[in-house]
Each structure stands twice: as C-alpha cells, then as structure tokens.
Coordinates of C-alpha atoms and ligand atoms in Angstrom, one line a residue:
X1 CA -7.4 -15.3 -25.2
X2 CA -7.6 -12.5 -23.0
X3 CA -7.9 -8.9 -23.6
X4 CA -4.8 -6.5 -23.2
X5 CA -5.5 -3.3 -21.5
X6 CA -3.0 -0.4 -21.7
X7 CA -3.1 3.0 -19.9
X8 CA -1.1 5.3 -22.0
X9 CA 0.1 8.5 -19.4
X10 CA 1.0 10.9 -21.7
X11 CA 3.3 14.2 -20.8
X12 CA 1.9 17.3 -22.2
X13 CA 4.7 19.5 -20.9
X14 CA 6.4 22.5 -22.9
X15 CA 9.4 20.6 -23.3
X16 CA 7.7 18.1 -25.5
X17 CA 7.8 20.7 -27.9
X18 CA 11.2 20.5 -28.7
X19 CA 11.8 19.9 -32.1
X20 CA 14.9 17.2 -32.2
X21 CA 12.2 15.6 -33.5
X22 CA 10.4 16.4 -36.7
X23 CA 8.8 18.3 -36.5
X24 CA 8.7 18.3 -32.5
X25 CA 8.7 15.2 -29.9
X26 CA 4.9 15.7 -29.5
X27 CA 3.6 15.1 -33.0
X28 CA 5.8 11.6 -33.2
X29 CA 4.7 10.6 -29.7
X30 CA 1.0 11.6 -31.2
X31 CA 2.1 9.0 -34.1
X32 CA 3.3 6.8 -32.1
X33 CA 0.3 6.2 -30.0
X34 CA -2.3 5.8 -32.9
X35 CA 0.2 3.5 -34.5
X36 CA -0.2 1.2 -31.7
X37 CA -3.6 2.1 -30.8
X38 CA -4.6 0.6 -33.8
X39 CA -2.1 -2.2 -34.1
X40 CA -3.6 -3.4 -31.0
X41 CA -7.4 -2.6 -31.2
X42 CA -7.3 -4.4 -35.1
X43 CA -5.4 -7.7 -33.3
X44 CA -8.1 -7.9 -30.9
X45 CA -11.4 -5.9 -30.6
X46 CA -11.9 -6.5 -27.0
X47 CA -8.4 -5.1 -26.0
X48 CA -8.8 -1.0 -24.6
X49 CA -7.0 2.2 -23.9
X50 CA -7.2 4.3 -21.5
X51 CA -5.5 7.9 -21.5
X52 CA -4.1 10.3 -18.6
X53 CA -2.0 13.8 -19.8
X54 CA 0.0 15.5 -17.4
X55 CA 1.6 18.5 -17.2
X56 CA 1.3 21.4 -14.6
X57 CA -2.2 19.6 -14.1
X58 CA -3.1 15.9 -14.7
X59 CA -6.0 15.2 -16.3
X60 CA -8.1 12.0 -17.2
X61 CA -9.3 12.1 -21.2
X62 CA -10.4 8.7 -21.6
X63 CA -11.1 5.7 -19.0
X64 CA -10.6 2.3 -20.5
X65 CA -12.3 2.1 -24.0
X66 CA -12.4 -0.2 -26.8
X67 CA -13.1 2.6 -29.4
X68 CA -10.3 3.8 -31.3
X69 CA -12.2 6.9 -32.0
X70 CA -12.2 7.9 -28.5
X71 CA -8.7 7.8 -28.1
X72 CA -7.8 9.7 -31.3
X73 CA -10.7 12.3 -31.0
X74 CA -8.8 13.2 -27.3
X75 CA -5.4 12.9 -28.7
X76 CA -6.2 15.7 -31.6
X77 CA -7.4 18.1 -29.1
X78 CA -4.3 18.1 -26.2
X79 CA -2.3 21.5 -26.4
X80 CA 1.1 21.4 -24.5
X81 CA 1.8 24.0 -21.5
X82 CA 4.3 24.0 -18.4
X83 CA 5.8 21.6 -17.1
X84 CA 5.6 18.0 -15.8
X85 CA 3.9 16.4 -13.1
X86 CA 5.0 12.7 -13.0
X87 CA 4.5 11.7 -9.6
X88 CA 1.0 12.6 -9.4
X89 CA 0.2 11.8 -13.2
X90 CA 1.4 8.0 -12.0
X91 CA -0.6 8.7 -8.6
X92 CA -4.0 9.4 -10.7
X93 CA -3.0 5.9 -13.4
X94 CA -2.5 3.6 -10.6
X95 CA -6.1 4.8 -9.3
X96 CA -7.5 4.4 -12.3
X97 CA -6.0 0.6 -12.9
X98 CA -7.5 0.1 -9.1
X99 CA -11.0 0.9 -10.1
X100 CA -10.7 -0.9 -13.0
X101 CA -9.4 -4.4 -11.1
X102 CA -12.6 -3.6 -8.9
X103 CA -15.0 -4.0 -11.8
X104 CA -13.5 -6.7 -13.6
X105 CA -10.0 -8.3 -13.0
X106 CA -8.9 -10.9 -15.1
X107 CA -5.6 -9.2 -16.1
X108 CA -3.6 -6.3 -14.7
X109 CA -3.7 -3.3 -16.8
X110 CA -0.2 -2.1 -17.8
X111 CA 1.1 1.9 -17.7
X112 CA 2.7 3.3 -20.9
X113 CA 4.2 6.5 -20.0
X114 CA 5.3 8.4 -23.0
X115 CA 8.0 11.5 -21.7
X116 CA 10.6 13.2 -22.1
X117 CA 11.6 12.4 -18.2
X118 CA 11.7 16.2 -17.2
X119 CA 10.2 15.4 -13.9
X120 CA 10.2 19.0 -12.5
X121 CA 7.0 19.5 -11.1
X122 CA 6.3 16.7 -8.9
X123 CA 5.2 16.9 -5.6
X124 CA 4.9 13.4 -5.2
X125 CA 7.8 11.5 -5.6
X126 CA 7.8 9.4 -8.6
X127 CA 10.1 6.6 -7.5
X128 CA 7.4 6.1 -4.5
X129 CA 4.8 5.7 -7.3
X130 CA 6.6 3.1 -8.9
X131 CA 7.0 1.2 -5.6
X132 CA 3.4 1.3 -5.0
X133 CA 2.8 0.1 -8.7
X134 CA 5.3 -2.8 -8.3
X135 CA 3.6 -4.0 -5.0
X136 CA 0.4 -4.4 -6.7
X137 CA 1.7 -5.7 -10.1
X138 CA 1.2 -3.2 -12.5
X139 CA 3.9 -2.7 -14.5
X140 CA 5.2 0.3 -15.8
X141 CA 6.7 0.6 -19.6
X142 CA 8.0 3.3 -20.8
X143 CA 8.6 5.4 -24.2
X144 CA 11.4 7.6 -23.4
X145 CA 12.3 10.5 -25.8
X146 CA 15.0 12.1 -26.7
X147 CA 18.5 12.9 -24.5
X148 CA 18.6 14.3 -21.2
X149 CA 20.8 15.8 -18.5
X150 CA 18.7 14.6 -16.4
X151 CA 19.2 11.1 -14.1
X152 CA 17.3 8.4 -16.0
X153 CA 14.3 8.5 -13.6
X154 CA 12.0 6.7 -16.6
X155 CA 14.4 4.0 -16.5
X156 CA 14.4 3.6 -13.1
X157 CA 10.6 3.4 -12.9
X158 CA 10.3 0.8 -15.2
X159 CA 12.9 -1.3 -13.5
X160 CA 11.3 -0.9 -10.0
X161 CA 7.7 -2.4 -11.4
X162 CA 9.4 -4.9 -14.1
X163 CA 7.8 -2.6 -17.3
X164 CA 9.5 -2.6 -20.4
X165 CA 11.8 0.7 -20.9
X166 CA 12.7 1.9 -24.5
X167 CA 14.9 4.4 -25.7
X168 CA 14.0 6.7 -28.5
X169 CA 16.2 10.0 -30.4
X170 CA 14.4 10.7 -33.6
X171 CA 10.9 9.4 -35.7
X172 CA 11.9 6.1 -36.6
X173 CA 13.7 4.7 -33.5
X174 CA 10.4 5.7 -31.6
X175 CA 8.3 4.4 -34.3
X176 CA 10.6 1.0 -34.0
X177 CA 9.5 1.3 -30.3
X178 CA 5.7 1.2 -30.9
X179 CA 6.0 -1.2 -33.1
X180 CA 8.1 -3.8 -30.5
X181 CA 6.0 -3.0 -27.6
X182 CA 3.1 -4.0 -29.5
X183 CA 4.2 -7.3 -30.3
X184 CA 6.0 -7.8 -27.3
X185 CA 3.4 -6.6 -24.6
X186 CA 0.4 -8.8 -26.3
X187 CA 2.5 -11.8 -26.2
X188 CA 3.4 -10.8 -22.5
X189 CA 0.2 -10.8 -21.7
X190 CA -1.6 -13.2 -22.7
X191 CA 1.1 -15.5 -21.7
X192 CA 0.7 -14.3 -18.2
X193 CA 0.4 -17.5 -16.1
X194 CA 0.2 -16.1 -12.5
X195 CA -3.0 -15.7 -11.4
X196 CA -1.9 -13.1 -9.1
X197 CA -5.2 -11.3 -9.3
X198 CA -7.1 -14.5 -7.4
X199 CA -4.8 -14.1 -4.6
X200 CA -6.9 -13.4 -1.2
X201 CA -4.3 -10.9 0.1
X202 CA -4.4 -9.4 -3.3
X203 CA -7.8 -9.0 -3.3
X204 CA -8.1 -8.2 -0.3
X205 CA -5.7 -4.8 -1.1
X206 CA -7.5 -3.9 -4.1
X207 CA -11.0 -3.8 -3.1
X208 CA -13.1 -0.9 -1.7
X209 CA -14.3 0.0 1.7
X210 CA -18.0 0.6 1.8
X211 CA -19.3 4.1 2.9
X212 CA -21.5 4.4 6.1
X213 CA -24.3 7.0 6.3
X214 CA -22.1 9.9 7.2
X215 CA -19.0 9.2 4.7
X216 CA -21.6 9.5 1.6
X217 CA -21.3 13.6 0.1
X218 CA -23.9 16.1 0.0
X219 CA -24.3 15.2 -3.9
X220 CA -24.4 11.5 -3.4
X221 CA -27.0 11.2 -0.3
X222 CA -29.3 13.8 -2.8
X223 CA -28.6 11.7 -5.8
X224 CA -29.5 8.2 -3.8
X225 CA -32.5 10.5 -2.6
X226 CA -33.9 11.1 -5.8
X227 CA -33.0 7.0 -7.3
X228 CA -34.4 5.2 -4.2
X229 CA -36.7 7.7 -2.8
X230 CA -36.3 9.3 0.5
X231 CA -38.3 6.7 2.8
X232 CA -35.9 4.3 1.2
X233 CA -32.9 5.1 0.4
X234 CA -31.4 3.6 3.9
X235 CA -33.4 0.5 3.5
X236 CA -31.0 -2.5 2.9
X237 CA -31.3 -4.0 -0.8
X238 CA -30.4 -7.7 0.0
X239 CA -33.3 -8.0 3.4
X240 CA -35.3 -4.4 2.4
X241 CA -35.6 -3.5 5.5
X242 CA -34.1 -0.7 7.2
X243 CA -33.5 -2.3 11.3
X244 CA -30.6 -4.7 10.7
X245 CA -31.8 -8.4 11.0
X246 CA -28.9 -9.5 13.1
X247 CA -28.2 -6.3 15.6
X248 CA -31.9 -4.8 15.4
X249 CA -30.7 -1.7 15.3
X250 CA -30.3 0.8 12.5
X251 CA -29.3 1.4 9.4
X252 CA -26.9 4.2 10.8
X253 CA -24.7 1.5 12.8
X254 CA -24.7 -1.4 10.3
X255 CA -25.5 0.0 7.2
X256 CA -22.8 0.7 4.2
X257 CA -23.5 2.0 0.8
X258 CA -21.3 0.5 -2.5
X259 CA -19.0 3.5 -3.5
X260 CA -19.7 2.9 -7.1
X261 CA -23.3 2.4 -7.3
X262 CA -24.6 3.4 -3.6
X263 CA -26.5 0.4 -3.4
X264 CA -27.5 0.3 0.8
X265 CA -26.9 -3.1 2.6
X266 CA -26.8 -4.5 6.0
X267 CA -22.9 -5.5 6.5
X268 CA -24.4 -8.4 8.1
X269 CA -27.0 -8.8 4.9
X270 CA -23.6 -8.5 2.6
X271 CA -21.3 -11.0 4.7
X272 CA -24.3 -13.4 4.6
X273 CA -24.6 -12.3 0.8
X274 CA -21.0 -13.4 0.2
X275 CA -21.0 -16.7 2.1
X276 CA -23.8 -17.6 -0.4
X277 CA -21.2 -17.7 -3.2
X278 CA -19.3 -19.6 -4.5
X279 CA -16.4 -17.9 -5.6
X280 CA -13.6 -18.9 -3.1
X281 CA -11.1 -16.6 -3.6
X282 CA -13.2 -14.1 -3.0
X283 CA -14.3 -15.9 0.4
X284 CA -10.4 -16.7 1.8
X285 CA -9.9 -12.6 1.0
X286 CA -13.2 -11.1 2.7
X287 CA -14.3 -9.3 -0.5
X288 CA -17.4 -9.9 -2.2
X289 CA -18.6 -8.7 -5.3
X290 CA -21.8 -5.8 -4.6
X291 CA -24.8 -7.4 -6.0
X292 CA -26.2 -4.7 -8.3
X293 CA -22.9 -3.5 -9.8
X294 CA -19.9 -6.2 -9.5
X295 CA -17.4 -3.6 -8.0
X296 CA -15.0 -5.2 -5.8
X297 CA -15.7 -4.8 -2.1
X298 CA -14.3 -5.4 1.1
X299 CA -16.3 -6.8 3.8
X300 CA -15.6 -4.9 7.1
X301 CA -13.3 -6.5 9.1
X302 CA -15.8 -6.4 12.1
X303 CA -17.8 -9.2 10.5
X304 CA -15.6 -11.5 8.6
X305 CA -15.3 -13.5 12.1
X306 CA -18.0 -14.6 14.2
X307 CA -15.8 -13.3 17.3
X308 CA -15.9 -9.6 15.6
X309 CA -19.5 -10.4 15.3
X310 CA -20.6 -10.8 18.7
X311 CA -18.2 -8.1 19.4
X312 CA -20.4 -5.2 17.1
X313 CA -23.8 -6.7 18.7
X314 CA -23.5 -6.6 22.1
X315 CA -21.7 -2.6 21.6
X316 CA -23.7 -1.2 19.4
X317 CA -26.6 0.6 21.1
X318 CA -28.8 2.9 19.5
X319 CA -27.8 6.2 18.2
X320 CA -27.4 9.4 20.9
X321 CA -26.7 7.1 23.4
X322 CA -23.6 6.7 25.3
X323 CA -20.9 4.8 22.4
X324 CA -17.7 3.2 23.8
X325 CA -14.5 4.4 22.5
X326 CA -10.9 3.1 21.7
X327 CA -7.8 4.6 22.0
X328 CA -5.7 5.4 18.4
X329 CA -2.3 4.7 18.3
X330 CA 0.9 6.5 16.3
X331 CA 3.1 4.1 14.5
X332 CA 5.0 3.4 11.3
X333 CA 4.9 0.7 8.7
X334 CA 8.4 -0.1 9.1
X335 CA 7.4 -0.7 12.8
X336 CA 4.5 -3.1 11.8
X337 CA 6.3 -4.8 9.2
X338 CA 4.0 -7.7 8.0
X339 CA 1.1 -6.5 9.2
X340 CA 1.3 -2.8 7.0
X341 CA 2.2 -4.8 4.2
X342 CA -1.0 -6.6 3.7
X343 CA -3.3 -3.8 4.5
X344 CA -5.0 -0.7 3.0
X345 CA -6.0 2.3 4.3
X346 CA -9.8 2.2 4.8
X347 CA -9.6 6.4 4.1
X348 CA -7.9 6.6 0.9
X349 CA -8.1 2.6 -0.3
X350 CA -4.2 2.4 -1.0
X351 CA -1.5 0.2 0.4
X352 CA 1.3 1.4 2.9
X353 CA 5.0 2.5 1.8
X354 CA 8.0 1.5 3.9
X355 CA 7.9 5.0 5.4
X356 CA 4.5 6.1 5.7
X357 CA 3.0 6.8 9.4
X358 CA 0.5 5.1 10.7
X359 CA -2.4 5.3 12.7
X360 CA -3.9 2.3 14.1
X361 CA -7.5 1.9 15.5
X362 CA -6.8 0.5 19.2
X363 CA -10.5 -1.8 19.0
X364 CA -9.1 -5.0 19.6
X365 CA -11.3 -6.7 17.4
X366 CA -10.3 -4.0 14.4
X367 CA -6.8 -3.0 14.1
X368 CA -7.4 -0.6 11.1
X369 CA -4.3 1.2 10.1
X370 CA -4.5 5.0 8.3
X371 CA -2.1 7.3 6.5
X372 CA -1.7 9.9 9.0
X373 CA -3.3 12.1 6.9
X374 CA -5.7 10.2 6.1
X375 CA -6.7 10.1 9.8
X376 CA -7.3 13.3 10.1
X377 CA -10.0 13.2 7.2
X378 CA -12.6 10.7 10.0
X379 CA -15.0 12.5 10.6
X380 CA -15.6 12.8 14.5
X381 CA -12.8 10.1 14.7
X382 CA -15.2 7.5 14.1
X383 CA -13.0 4.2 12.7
X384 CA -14.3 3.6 9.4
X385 CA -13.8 -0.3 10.1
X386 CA -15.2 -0.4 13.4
X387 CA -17.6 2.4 13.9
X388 CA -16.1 3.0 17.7
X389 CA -14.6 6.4 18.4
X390 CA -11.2 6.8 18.6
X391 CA -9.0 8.8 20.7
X392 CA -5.6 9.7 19.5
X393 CA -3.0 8.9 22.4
X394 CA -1.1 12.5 21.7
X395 CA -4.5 14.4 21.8
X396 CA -5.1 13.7 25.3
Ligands
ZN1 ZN1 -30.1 -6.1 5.3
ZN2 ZN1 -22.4 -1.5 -6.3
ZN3 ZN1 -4.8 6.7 3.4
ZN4 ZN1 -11.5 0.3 14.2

C-alpha cells in the first residue's frame, strides 16, 4: 500500500481567535489536526505531515515527517497575529510538494488548508494558486471554519484542484470533518490508479534545472569548497575530470551542479549517465535522477538531441573569448498556447499561467521560456538552458 502524505497549511491569523468556537476556532482546529495526525500516523507508520502557518508572514514548521511528535511539538508553540496571507501561504505548499515529487514521487502529496477564509493579505492571488496546483495534480482540501461575509474563496479553491471542501460552525461538526477526511482521503489515495506521476511531460515539469558555475551563491560555492576541496570542487563526479570529455573545454561551459546536493557533472557525463538507465519514463521526459542524491533533474535541453549536441560543441569556445549571442523575445503564454503549457521556467522551476509574460530565448536549438521577472534575475543575460547570451529585442 502506499503511503499518504498530507501538508496541512494552517492560518494563524487574529481572526482565528474568535471564539464561536469554544473556546476559540484555533484550539479546535489545534484538535482537529492531532486527531487526524494520529488517526493517520497509527493506520500506517510510513504515512507523513508536513506543516506551513500563515499569517502576515508564512512560515515552514515541519517538512514532511513521519513523527507525530514533530508535528505536535510545532503545533503547541504557534501564537496567532495579523492577518492572512493565503496566496503566498499556497505559493510556499505547492513548493514544498515540488521538492518533495523531486526526491521521491510515487504519490502526490495533498494540501489541507485549515481557515477561516479571511484572505485579506494576499498579494498573490489565491485563485491563481489553485490553478497552478490543479495543473500539476495536487489537490487542495479544505477545513473551512466558521461563517463568513466573505465570498467562499476556500470553496472555490478546492473545486479548481478537485480537493475535498468541508464546512464546519462549532467543535463537533469540525471534529466530524477530521474524522471523514481521514477515512476518505486514505481510501482516495491509495486507490489512486493514474500514474500521473510517470508521465514524461509531467516529469518533465516537476524536475529541477541544474545550476552552472555562476548561478551557485556565495554560501554554496564556500560550502562545496570546504566538502570537495578547492582543486576539486569543479571536477565532474561521473568522469572526475574537470575538461569536459565530449567539448574539451571547461567545466565553466558544460558543467552544472545538482541544486540539492551540489554534486558537479559534465551535462554531457549526466545525459550519458541517464541513457545508462533503465527507467523509461524518465528517458521519454529528459530527467534523470542525480547520482548521489535521487533529486529529480532535468537534463538541459541543449543535449537531450544529438542535433542540440553538435550545436553546443562547435559554439562553445573557451572562456573570454568572443561568445555568440541570441536575440530574446517578448511574448505571452496565451500566445504560445501548447508550447507554455508544457514548460517550466528554468529561473524559478514553475509552470506558466494563462496570463503570465514570457520571455523566450531566440537560440534556435533552445527555446527556453521565463516569467518576465524571472528574466530579469540572469545574470549577464546568459540563458540558463543554453548558455548563449541573450539580447532582449526592446533593449536595443
Ligand atoms: Zn564529466
Ligand atoms: Zn544531487
Ligand atoms: Zn519563473
Ligand atoms: Zn536558451
């Protein structure tokens, strides 16, 4: 059977003080929660939690853990302030459920969000959230409590990613609530017959980009500095050498680091790496699982065909001297239809939204699309897919 793994994102807003409840809507929704936390952690010890809080600020208490303690010991210490940030509290879960797929991913983790639905605070809007969440299958249920003026936004999130929405005005119809959505969501689960997560274009969404030599942080190059040692911290980990074996040139062109453990290959030595196994839907999507750590990667899109291939060797020369350059061009995902929909900005890792603007690396042989924002966050306007340079049409 497999595991069930639920994020609970839990509003810690002033209004969740509000005492309609006895004694206020916090201390049931705190009973609530270790109700089912234990319901489901007795059913089945390799099921986990994971908790986000949100209120004027969002905050991360517990990545996915099996221990009941964990979760309790974080619950016990939350004080409620402000008001709520939903948008960005659902931003910071669906993160969260990313890097998990990237580690391991044989089911989708689900979102509980447990609120009030006093969305006040969000900058981000939290209907966009639930959008994003329903294109990469992870559903959002929700424990709503208590009355409000307000639209039924909660409802509306559930409905938009297919999550379970349930209505509570006092102890026991929210303690009815746990109690349902723990039998309901383990049967759910484990019935869960499409193997959505083994689709290539699914993959292919999910997984990482690697970092070159000049995305890694102050922090990170010292860190890898101090594991590998300086002479070798830029020397590949699958051929050990620092020249690339296919280009001959250096580790600054062709060489990527995992962003989870900073592992240093060859993106030639990694393509070659993932041809070697024998997992095919990992093949048909052009990810690869990083040989020291498992995390889910995606292999440049410069080297998944032998055309792109013959492409990066015959441009890339040596560092300082002269580098050939594409042009960068605006656009919009509605404009690119298709082609948005199945890609992931290499900047911040996440899909496109119907009305997001785009910018799209002009390399022939790359095609990378960014957030606008995101865009502006390339350093020197090197594409992160390609390597080439880009110039931005309306900068000229
Ligand atoms: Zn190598
Ligand atoms: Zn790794
Ligand atoms: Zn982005
Ligand atoms: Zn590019």
């Amino acid at each position: 059977m497999a595991s069930s793994q639920i994020l609970i994102t839990l509003d810690t807003s002033r209004s969740m003080f509000r005492s309609d409840y006895k004694p206020s809507r916090f201390n049931n929704a705190l009973d609530a929660i270790k109700l089912l936390v234990s319901k489901v952690l007795e059913k089945d010890a390799t099921n986990s939690f994971a908790l986000i809080t949100f209120n004027d600020s969002i905050k991360k208490m517990n990545d996915f853990t099996r221990s009941k303690d964990e979760i309790f010991n974080s619950l016990d210490e939350l004080t409620l302030k402000g008001s709520s940030s939903l948008g960005e509290a659902l931003g910071l879960s669906i993160k969260v459920i990313i890097n998990e797929l990237r580690k391991i991913s044989d089911q989708i983790p689900r979102i509980l969000l447990i609120s009030d639905g006093n969305a006040t605070q969000s900058a981000i809007d939290p209907l966009k959230m639930a959008k994003l969440a329903a294109q990469l299958n992870i559903k959002i249920d929700t424990f709503r409590l208590g009355e409000s003026s307000h639209l039924n936004i909660l409802k509306r999130l559930s409905d938009i990613s297919k999550g379970k929405y349930y209505f509570s005005n006092d102890k026991e119809t929210l303690k009815n609530s746990a109690r349902s959505y723990y039998k309901s969501s383990l049967s759910d689960l484990t019935s869960q017959k499409d193997n959505v997560i083994k689709n290539p274009q699914y993959l292919r969404k999910i997984a990482a980009s690697l970092l070159r030599v000049q995305d890694l942080t102050k922090d990170q190059e010292q860190r890898l500095k101090q594991i590998r040692g300086v002479a070798n911290y830029k020397k590949c980990s699958i051929c050990f050498s620092e020249k690339d074996p296919v280009t001959k040139g250096s580790f600054y062109l062709t060489g990527r680091f995992c962003p989870n453990c900073n592992s240093p290959f060859h993106v030639h030595c990694l393509a070659g790496w993932a041809d070697s196994q024998n997992e095919s839907h990992l093949k048909r999507s052009g990810t690869v699982r990083c040989p020291h750590c498992y995390y889910l990667l995606k292999i440049p899109s410069e080297v998944t065909k032998a055309k792109r291939l013959k492409a990066l060797t015959t441009h890339n020369r040596p560092r300082g001297e002269e580098k050939k350059e594409f042009p960068a061009y605006q656009t919009s995902a509605e404009e690119l239809g298709i082609e948005a929909t199945y890609s992931s900005c290499p900047v911040c890792n996440m899909i496109f939204e119907k009305t997001d603007e785009i910018i799209k690396c002009g390399n022939p042989d790359c095609g990378a699309l960014y957030h606008k924002n995101c865009f502006k966050e390339l350093k020197g306007n090197i594409c992160r897919s390609c390597g080439f340079k880009l110039i931005l049409d309306s900068e000229e």
